[in-house]
Coordinates of C-alpha atoms and ligand atoms in Angstrom, one line a residue:
M1 CA -3.0 13.4 10.6
A2 CA -2.4 13.4 6.9
S3 CA 0.1 16.3 6.9
N4 CA 2.1 14.3 9.5
A5 CA 2.4 11.5 7.0
L6 CA 4.0 13.9 4.5
E7 CA 6.3 15.3 7.3
S8 CA 7.3 11.7 8.2
T9 CA 8.1 10.8 4.6
L10 CA 10.1 14.0 4.0
H11 CA 12.0 13.5 7.3
Q12 CA 13.0 10.0 6.3
L13 CA 14.1 11.2 2.9
D14 CA 16.2 14.0 4.4
K15 CA 17.9 11.6 6.7
V16 CA 18.8 9.2 3.9
S17 CA 19.8 12.1 1.6
D18 CA 22.4 13.1 4.2
R19 CA 23.7 9.5 4.4
L20 CA 23.9 9.3 0.7
G21 CA 25.6 12.7 0.4
L22 CA 23.1 13.9 -2.2
D23 CA 23.6 17.5 -3.4
D24 CA 21.0 20.2 -2.7
G25 CA 19.7 20.2 -6.3
L26 CA 19.0 16.5 -6.4
R27 CA 17.5 16.6 -2.9
A28 CA 15.1 19.4 -4.1
V29 CA 14.0 17.2 -7.0
L30 CA 13.3 14.2 -4.8
R31 CA 11.5 16.3 -2.2
S32 CA 9.0 17.7 -4.7
C33 CA 6.1 16.1 -6.5
K34 CA 6.4 16.4 -10.3
R35 CA 2.6 16.9 -10.9
E36 CA -0.1 17.7 -8.4
F37 CA -3.6 17.7 -9.8
T38 CA -6.7 18.8 -7.8
T39 CA -10.2 18.5 -9.3
S40 CA -13.7 19.5 -8.0
F41 CA -16.4 17.8 -9.8
P42 CA -20.2 17.3 -9.5
V43 CA -21.9 14.0 -9.0
R44 CA -25.7 13.5 -9.2
R45 CA -26.9 11.6 -6.1
D46 CA -29.7 9.1 -6.3
D47 CA -32.2 11.6 -4.9
G48 CA -31.4 14.1 -7.7
R49 CA -29.2 16.4 -5.7
I50 CA -25.9 17.5 -7.1
Q51 CA -22.9 17.1 -4.8
V52 CA -19.4 18.4 -5.5
F53 CA -16.5 16.1 -4.6
T54 CA -12.8 16.9 -4.5
G55 CA -10.2 14.5 -5.9
Y56 CA -6.5 14.4 -6.5
R57 CA -3.9 12.6 -8.6
V58 CA -0.3 13.3 -7.7
Q59 CA 2.7 12.0 -9.7
H60 CA 5.7 12.2 -7.5
S61 CA 8.4 10.9 -9.9
L62 CA 8.6 9.6 -13.5
A63 CA 12.4 9.0 -13.3
R64 CA 12.3 5.2 -13.5
G65 CA 9.2 4.7 -15.6
P66 CA 5.4 5.5 -15.8
A67 CA 3.8 6.7 -12.5
K68 CA 2.2 3.9 -10.5
G69 CA -0.1 3.9 -7.5
G70 CA -3.5 3.4 -6.1
I71 CA -6.7 5.5 -5.8
R72 CA -8.1 6.0 -2.4
Y73 CA -11.7 6.8 -1.4
H74 CA -11.8 8.0 2.2
P75 CA -13.3 11.0 4.0
Q76 CA -9.9 12.2 5.2
V77 CA -8.2 12.3 1.8
D78 CA -6.4 15.6 1.2
L79 CA -3.6 16.8 -1.0
D80 CA -0.8 16.4 1.6
E81 CA -1.8 12.8 2.2
V82 CA -1.9 12.0 -1.5
K83 CA 1.5 13.6 -1.9
A84 CA 3.0 11.6 0.9
L85 CA 1.5 8.4 -0.5
A86 CA 2.7 9.2 -4.0
M87 CA 6.2 9.7 -2.7
L88 CA 6.1 6.4 -0.8
M89 CA 5.1 4.7 -4.1
T90 CA 8.3 6.0 -5.8
W91 CA 10.5 4.5 -3.1
K92 CA 8.4 1.3 -3.0
C93 CA 8.7 0.6 -6.7
A94 CA 12.4 1.4 -6.5
V95 CA 13.1 -0.9 -3.5
V96 CA 11.5 -3.9 -5.2
N97 CA 13.1 -2.8 -8.5
I98 CA 10.2 -2.5 -10.8
P99 CA 10.3 0.1 -13.6
Y100 CA 7.9 2.6 -12.3
G101 CA 7.7 6.0 -10.7
G102 CA 5.3 6.8 -7.9
A103 CA 1.8 8.3 -7.9
K104 CA -1.3 8.3 -5.8
G105 CA -4.9 9.5 -6.2
G106 CA -7.9 9.9 -4.0
V107 CA -11.3 11.3 -3.6
A108 CA -12.5 12.8 -0.3
C109 CA -15.7 10.8 0.2
D110 CA -17.1 8.0 2.3
P111 CA -17.8 5.1 -0.1
K112 CA -19.9 3.3 2.6
T113 CA -22.5 6.1 2.3
L114 CA -22.8 5.9 -1.5
S115 CA -25.0 3.6 -3.4
H116 CA -23.6 1.3 -6.1
A117 CA -24.9 3.6 -8.8
E118 CA -23.5 6.8 -7.1
L119 CA -20.1 5.1 -6.7
E120 CA -20.1 4.3 -10.4
R121 CA -21.1 7.9 -11.4
L122 CA -18.4 9.3 -9.0
T123 CA -15.8 6.9 -10.4
R124 CA -16.6 7.5 -14.1
R125 CA -16.5 11.3 -13.6
F126 CA -13.3 11.2 -11.6
A127 CA -11.7 8.9 -14.2
T128 CA -12.7 11.4 -16.9
E129 CA -11.2 14.2 -14.8
I130 CA -7.8 12.4 -14.5
S131 CA -7.9 11.0 -18.0
I132 CA -5.6 13.9 -19.0
L133 CA -2.9 12.3 -16.8
I134 CA -3.4 8.5 -16.9
G135 CA -2.5 6.0 -19.5
P136 CA -0.7 2.7 -19.8
D137 CA 2.6 4.4 -20.6
R138 CA 2.0 7.4 -18.4
D139 CA 0.3 6.7 -15.1
I140 CA -1.4 3.5 -14.0
P141 CA -3.9 3.6 -11.1
A142 CA -4.8 0.6 -8.9
P143 CA -7.0 -0.1 -5.9
D144 CA -6.2 1.3 -2.5
M145 CA -8.3 2.0 0.6
G146 CA -12.0 2.2 -0.2
T147 CA -11.6 1.1 -3.9
D148 CA -11.7 -2.4 -5.4
E149 CA -11.8 -4.4 -8.6
Q150 CA -15.1 -3.0 -9.6
V151 CA -13.9 0.6 -9.3
M152 CA -10.9 -0.4 -11.5
A153 CA -13.3 -1.9 -14.1
W154 CA -15.2 1.4 -14.3
I155 CA -12.0 3.4 -14.7
M156 CA -10.8 1.0 -17.4
D157 CA -14.1 1.2 -19.2
T158 CA -14.4 5.0 -19.0
Y159 CA -10.9 5.5 -20.3
S160 CA -11.5 3.0 -23.1
M161 CA -14.7 4.7 -24.1
H162 CA -12.8 8.0 -24.5
Q163 CA -10.1 6.3 -26.6
G164 CA -12.5 4.3 -28.7
Y165 CA -10.9 0.9 -28.0
S166 CA -10.2 -1.2 -25.0
V167 CA -7.1 -0.3 -23.0
P168 CA -6.8 -2.9 -20.2
G169 CA -3.3 -1.7 -19.2
V170 CA -4.5 1.7 -18.0
V171 CA -5.3 0.2 -14.5
T172 CA -4.2 -2.8 -12.5
G173 CA -6.2 -4.7 -9.9
K174 CA -8.9 -5.2 -12.5
P175 CA -11.2 -8.2 -12.6
V176 CA -9.6 -11.2 -14.3
N177 CA -12.2 -11.4 -17.0
I178 CA -11.2 -8.0 -18.4
G179 CA -7.4 -8.3 -18.3
G180 CA -6.7 -8.6 -14.6
T181 CA -4.1 -11.1 -13.4
A182 CA -4.5 -14.2 -11.3
G183 CA -3.2 -13.6 -7.8
R184 CA -3.6 -9.8 -7.6
R185 CA -6.3 -9.8 -5.0
E186 CA -4.2 -11.7 -2.5
A187 CA -0.8 -10.2 -3.6
T188 CA -0.3 -7.6 -0.8
G189 CA -1.2 -10.1 2.0
R190 CA 0.9 -12.8 0.4
G191 CA 3.9 -10.4 0.1
C192 CA 3.4 -9.7 3.9
L193 CA 3.7 -13.5 4.5
V194 CA 6.9 -13.7 2.4
V195 CA 8.6 -10.9 4.4
A196 CA 7.3 -12.2 7.7
Q197 CA 9.0 -15.5 6.9
E198 CA 12.3 -13.8 6.1
A199 CA 12.1 -11.6 9.2
A200 CA 11.2 -14.5 11.4
H201 CA 14.2 -16.4 10.0
H202 CA 16.5 -13.6 10.9
K203 CA 15.1 -13.5 14.4
G204 CA 15.5 -17.2 14.9
L205 CA 11.8 -17.6 15.1
S206 CA 9.7 -20.4 13.5
L207 CA 6.3 -19.4 12.0
Q208 CA 5.0 -22.8 13.3
G209 CA 3.0 -21.7 16.4
A210 CA 4.2 -18.0 16.2
S211 CA 1.6 -15.6 17.6
V212 CA 0.3 -13.1 15.2
V213 CA -1.8 -9.9 15.6
V214 CA -3.4 -8.1 12.6
Q215 CA -4.9 -4.7 12.7
G216 CA -7.3 -4.1 9.7
F217 CA -9.4 -6.8 8.1
G218 CA -9.6 -5.4 4.5
N219 CA -7.9 -6.6 1.4
V220 CA -4.5 -6.7 3.1
G221 CA -5.2 -7.6 6.7
A222 CA -7.8 -10.4 6.1
V223 CA -5.6 -12.1 3.5
A224 CA -2.5 -11.7 5.5
A225 CA -4.2 -13.2 8.6
R226 CA -5.5 -16.2 6.6
L227 CA -2.2 -16.9 4.9
M228 CA -0.3 -16.6 8.2
A229 CA -2.7 -19.1 9.8
E230 CA -2.2 -21.4 6.8
A231 CA 1.6 -21.1 7.3
G232 CA 1.1 -22.5 10.9
C233 CA 0.9 -19.3 12.9
R234 CA -1.6 -18.7 15.7
V235 CA -3.6 -15.6 14.8
I236 CA -4.6 -14.4 18.3
A237 CA -6.2 -11.0 17.5
V238 CA -7.6 -9.1 14.5
S239 CA -9.6 -5.9 14.2
D240 CA -11.4 -3.6 11.8
S241 CA -12.1 0.1 12.2
Q242 CA -14.8 -0.5 14.9
G243 CA -12.7 -2.8 17.1
G244 CA -11.4 -6.4 17.3
V245 CA -11.4 -9.8 18.8
F246 CA -8.8 -11.6 20.8
S247 CA -8.3 -15.3 21.7
P248 CA -4.9 -16.4 23.1
H249 CA -5.4 -19.9 21.6
G250 CA -5.9 -18.5 18.1
L251 CA -9.0 -17.3 16.3
D252 CA -11.2 -19.3 13.9
L253 CA -10.8 -17.0 11.0
V254 CA -13.3 -18.8 8.7
A255 CA -16.0 -18.4 11.4
L256 CA -14.9 -14.8 12.0
S257 CA -15.1 -13.9 8.3
K258 CA -18.5 -15.4 8.1
H259 CA -19.7 -13.4 11.2
K260 CA -18.3 -10.2 9.7
R261 CA -19.9 -10.8 6.3
E262 CA -23.3 -11.4 8.0
A263 CA -23.2 -8.8 10.8
G264 CA -21.0 -6.2 9.0
T265 CA -18.8 -6.0 12.0
M266 CA -16.6 -8.2 14.3
I267 CA -18.5 -7.0 17.3
G268 CA -20.5 -9.9 18.8
F269 CA -18.3 -12.7 17.5
S270 CA -18.5 -15.4 20.1
G271 CA -15.1 -17.0 19.3
G272 CA -13.0 -14.4 21.2
D273 CA -13.0 -11.5 23.6
A274 CA -13.8 -7.9 22.4
I275 CA -10.7 -5.7 22.2
T276 CA -10.1 -2.1 21.1
N277 CA -7.7 -1.1 18.4
S278 CA -5.3 0.5 20.8
Q279 CA -5.3 -2.6 23.1
L280 CA -4.7 -4.8 20.1
L281 CA -1.5 -2.9 19.2
E282 CA -0.1 -3.5 22.7
L283 CA -0.7 -7.3 22.9
P284 CA 2.3 -9.5 23.5
C285 CA 2.9 -11.4 20.2
D286 CA 5.7 -12.5 17.8
I287 CA 4.4 -10.7 14.8
L288 CA 2.2 -7.6 14.6
I289 CA 0.8 -6.6 11.2
P290 CA -0.7 -3.1 11.1
A291 CA -2.7 -3.3 7.9
A292 CA -5.3 -0.5 8.4
I293 CA -4.4 3.2 8.2
E294 CA -1.6 5.7 8.8
E295 CA -0.1 6.7 12.1
Q296 CA -1.2 3.9 14.3
I297 CA 2.1 3.3 16.2
T298 CA 3.0 6.6 17.7
V299 CA 5.3 8.2 20.3
R300 CA 2.5 7.6 22.8
N301 CA 2.0 3.8 22.3
A302 CA 5.3 2.6 20.8
R303 CA 6.9 1.9 24.2
H304 CA 3.9 -0.4 25.0
V305 CA 4.3 -2.5 21.8
R306 CA 5.2 -6.0 22.8
A307 CA 5.7 -7.6 19.3
R308 CA 9.1 -9.0 18.2
I309 CA 8.5 -8.2 14.5
I310 CA 6.3 -5.6 12.9
V311 CA 5.3 -6.2 9.2
E312 CA 3.8 -2.9 7.9
G313 CA 0.9 -4.0 5.7
A314 CA -0.5 -0.5 5.6
N315 CA 1.2 2.6 4.2
G316 CA 2.7 4.8 6.9
P317 CA 1.3 3.0 10.0
T318 CA 4.3 4.1 12.2
Q319 CA 5.1 7.7 13.1
A320 CA 8.7 8.7 12.3
E321 CA 9.2 9.6 16.0
A322 CA 8.1 6.1 17.1
D323 CA 10.8 4.3 15.0
P324 CA 13.7 5.0 17.5
I325 CA 11.6 3.8 20.4
L326 CA 10.9 0.5 18.6
K327 CA 14.5 0.2 17.6
D328 CA 15.6 0.6 21.2
K329 CA 13.2 -2.1 22.2
G330 CA 14.7 -4.5 19.7
V331 CA 11.6 -4.7 17.5
L332 CA 12.4 -5.7 13.9
V333 CA 10.3 -3.4 11.7
V334 CA 9.8 -4.5 8.1
P335 CA 8.8 -1.1 6.6
D336 CA 5.7 -0.5 4.4
I337 CA 7.7 0.3 1.2
L338 CA 9.0 -3.3 1.4
A339 CA 6.4 -5.2 3.4
N340 CA 3.3 -4.3 1.3
A341 CA 5.1 -4.1 -2.0
G342 CA 3.7 -7.5 -3.1
G343 CA 0.6 -5.6 -4.3
V344 CA 2.4 -3.3 -6.7
M345 CA 4.7 -6.1 -7.7
V346 CA 1.8 -8.2 -9.0
S347 CA 0.3 -5.0 -10.5
Y348 CA 3.5 -4.8 -12.5
F349 CA 3.0 -8.4 -13.6
E350 CA -0.6 -7.6 -14.6
W351 CA 0.5 -4.6 -16.7
V352 CA 3.2 -6.8 -18.4
Q353 CA 0.6 -9.4 -19.2
D354 CA -1.8 -6.8 -20.6
T355 CA 0.9 -5.3 -22.7
Q356 CA 1.7 -8.8 -24.2
S357 CA -1.9 -10.1 -24.2
L358 CA -0.4 -13.3 -22.7
F359 CA -1.6 -14.4 -19.3
W360 CA 0.1 -16.5 -16.7
E361 CA -1.1 -19.2 -14.3
E362 CA -1.6 -18.1 -10.7
A363 CA 1.3 -20.4 -9.5
E364 CA 3.6 -18.5 -11.9
V365 CA 2.5 -15.1 -10.6
N366 CA 3.0 -16.2 -7.0
R367 CA 6.4 -17.8 -7.7
R368 CA 7.7 -14.7 -9.4
M369 CA 6.3 -12.4 -6.7
E370 CA 7.8 -14.6 -3.9
M371 CA 11.2 -14.6 -5.6
A372 CA 11.2 -10.8 -6.2
M373 CA 10.1 -10.1 -2.6
T374 CA 12.7 -12.4 -1.1
R375 CA 15.4 -10.8 -3.2
A376 CA 14.2 -7.3 -2.1
F377 CA 14.1 -8.3 1.5
D378 CA 17.7 -9.7 1.3
E379 CA 19.0 -6.5 -0.4
V380 CA 17.4 -4.3 2.3
F381 CA 18.6 -6.6 5.1
E382 CA 22.2 -6.6 3.8
M383 CA 22.1 -2.8 3.4
G384 CA 20.9 -2.6 7.0
E385 CA 23.7 -4.8 8.3
R386 CA 26.3 -3.0 6.2
E387 CA 25.2 0.5 7.2
K388 CA 24.2 -0.5 10.7
M389 CA 20.7 0.9 10.3
D390 CA 17.1 -0.2 10.8
L391 CA 15.3 -1.7 7.9
R392 CA 13.2 1.4 7.1
S393 CA 16.4 3.5 6.7
A394 CA 18.0 0.7 4.7
A395 CA 14.9 0.4 2.4
Y396 CA 14.9 4.2 1.9
M397 CA 18.7 4.1 1.2
L398 CA 18.2 1.5 -1.5
G399 CA 15.1 3.1 -3.0
V400 CA 16.2 6.7 -2.9
R401 CA 19.6 5.8 -4.3
R402 CA 18.0 4.0 -7.3
V403 CA 15.8 7.0 -8.1
A404 CA 18.7 9.5 -7.6
D405 CA 20.8 7.4 -9.9
A406 CA 18.1 7.3 -12.6
I407 CA 17.8 11.1 -12.4
A408 CA 21.6 11.5 -12.6
T409 CA 21.9 9.1 -15.5
R410 CA 19.1 10.7 -17.5
G411 CA 20.5 14.2 -16.8
I412 CA 18.7 17.5 -16.4
Y413 CA 16.7 18.7 -19.4
P414 CA 17.5 20.9 -21.3
Ligands
LIG1 N1 -2.4 0.8 -3.4 C1 -1.3 -0.2 -3.4 C2 -0.1 0.3 -2.7 O1 -0.2 1.3 -1.9 C3 -1.1 -0.8 -4.7 C4 -0.6 0.2 -5.8 C5 -0.5 -0.5 -7.2 O2 -0.7 -1.7 -7.3 O3 -0.2 0.3 -8.1 O4 1.0 -0.2 -2.8

């Protein structure tokens, strides 16, 4: 699964490199990751046993600035997946034009099976292992699947202990009381709303009453679902990793969140019918937001997708081979590197605020993010019209060209 994500990303890059007429040397630079770091490290479990975990930090490119990207805790994390995700971060930061390169990290573990104390020990040890790579001017981690504000606080603290002074700018997505920014927690979901609005506008669709389906109910999916509902949409189905619920009249998301908080699952929620994740992806709807994991829309199910617009809240939710099928069906796909870039956009704002020790109001953060995301959407859309290509190819064109230009301008050392 994970190695397919790398293949998909490279395939897209090759296609765009052809269109841009990049020479072989530049292509080889863009195809490779600058630094790939693998570490095996011991963690003491609560029962006294020692368990060895494997973690990764990959910096794909530093051409446009310090490396930026999240850290993922998930059992399926491996080097190829982290490389693919690092590469996606490079294009993502370039598409929305923030001055970063791309990176990603991960530890192969199931955070749900670790106690709070074990999670802290694992995080502090991993932070120490990668401390030779990270830093506010070098490489700035953030949350991703399986990690959160608390994990960022531990990384920030561990790094700061080693330096001997507080370095809030070493991570983003931190709690607000230690240098985090207002609006970061909701930023990815809010960015999804902004691009959904733009995409709907181009499809001649009003968000008022538009039917929305969301796969994934984590930091991205749950926030996107709530904000879409607040914008007047009818959220008819949502799911988590165990399955979902469906109600054609629209779900009561407040009641559903409460049920999930209490029961730990959506299963058993009385305000809708139970539905599997694969059924959910094939529901007729105006807007589908896959906000869970990679490779959900595949060659097998793409022809059954009945959404008019897909907003990719997750990274890599659509297989490369599924894209032409969706295109033929007339589905407008807003690609991950644009659709979920609100998160890293607000991470950038957090880092800027940390650097200046001057903090903004939430309304200011949201206003700047909405402005930047709308501009990025317009640029990608115009590129798509001009080059007669789908939005994913257009976003790659824009992102890859900016990175290639930076490399060409800087020149090859020595
Ligand atoms: N993990 C998020 C992403 O994939 C955020 C990265 C960041 O804020 O650096 O875009």
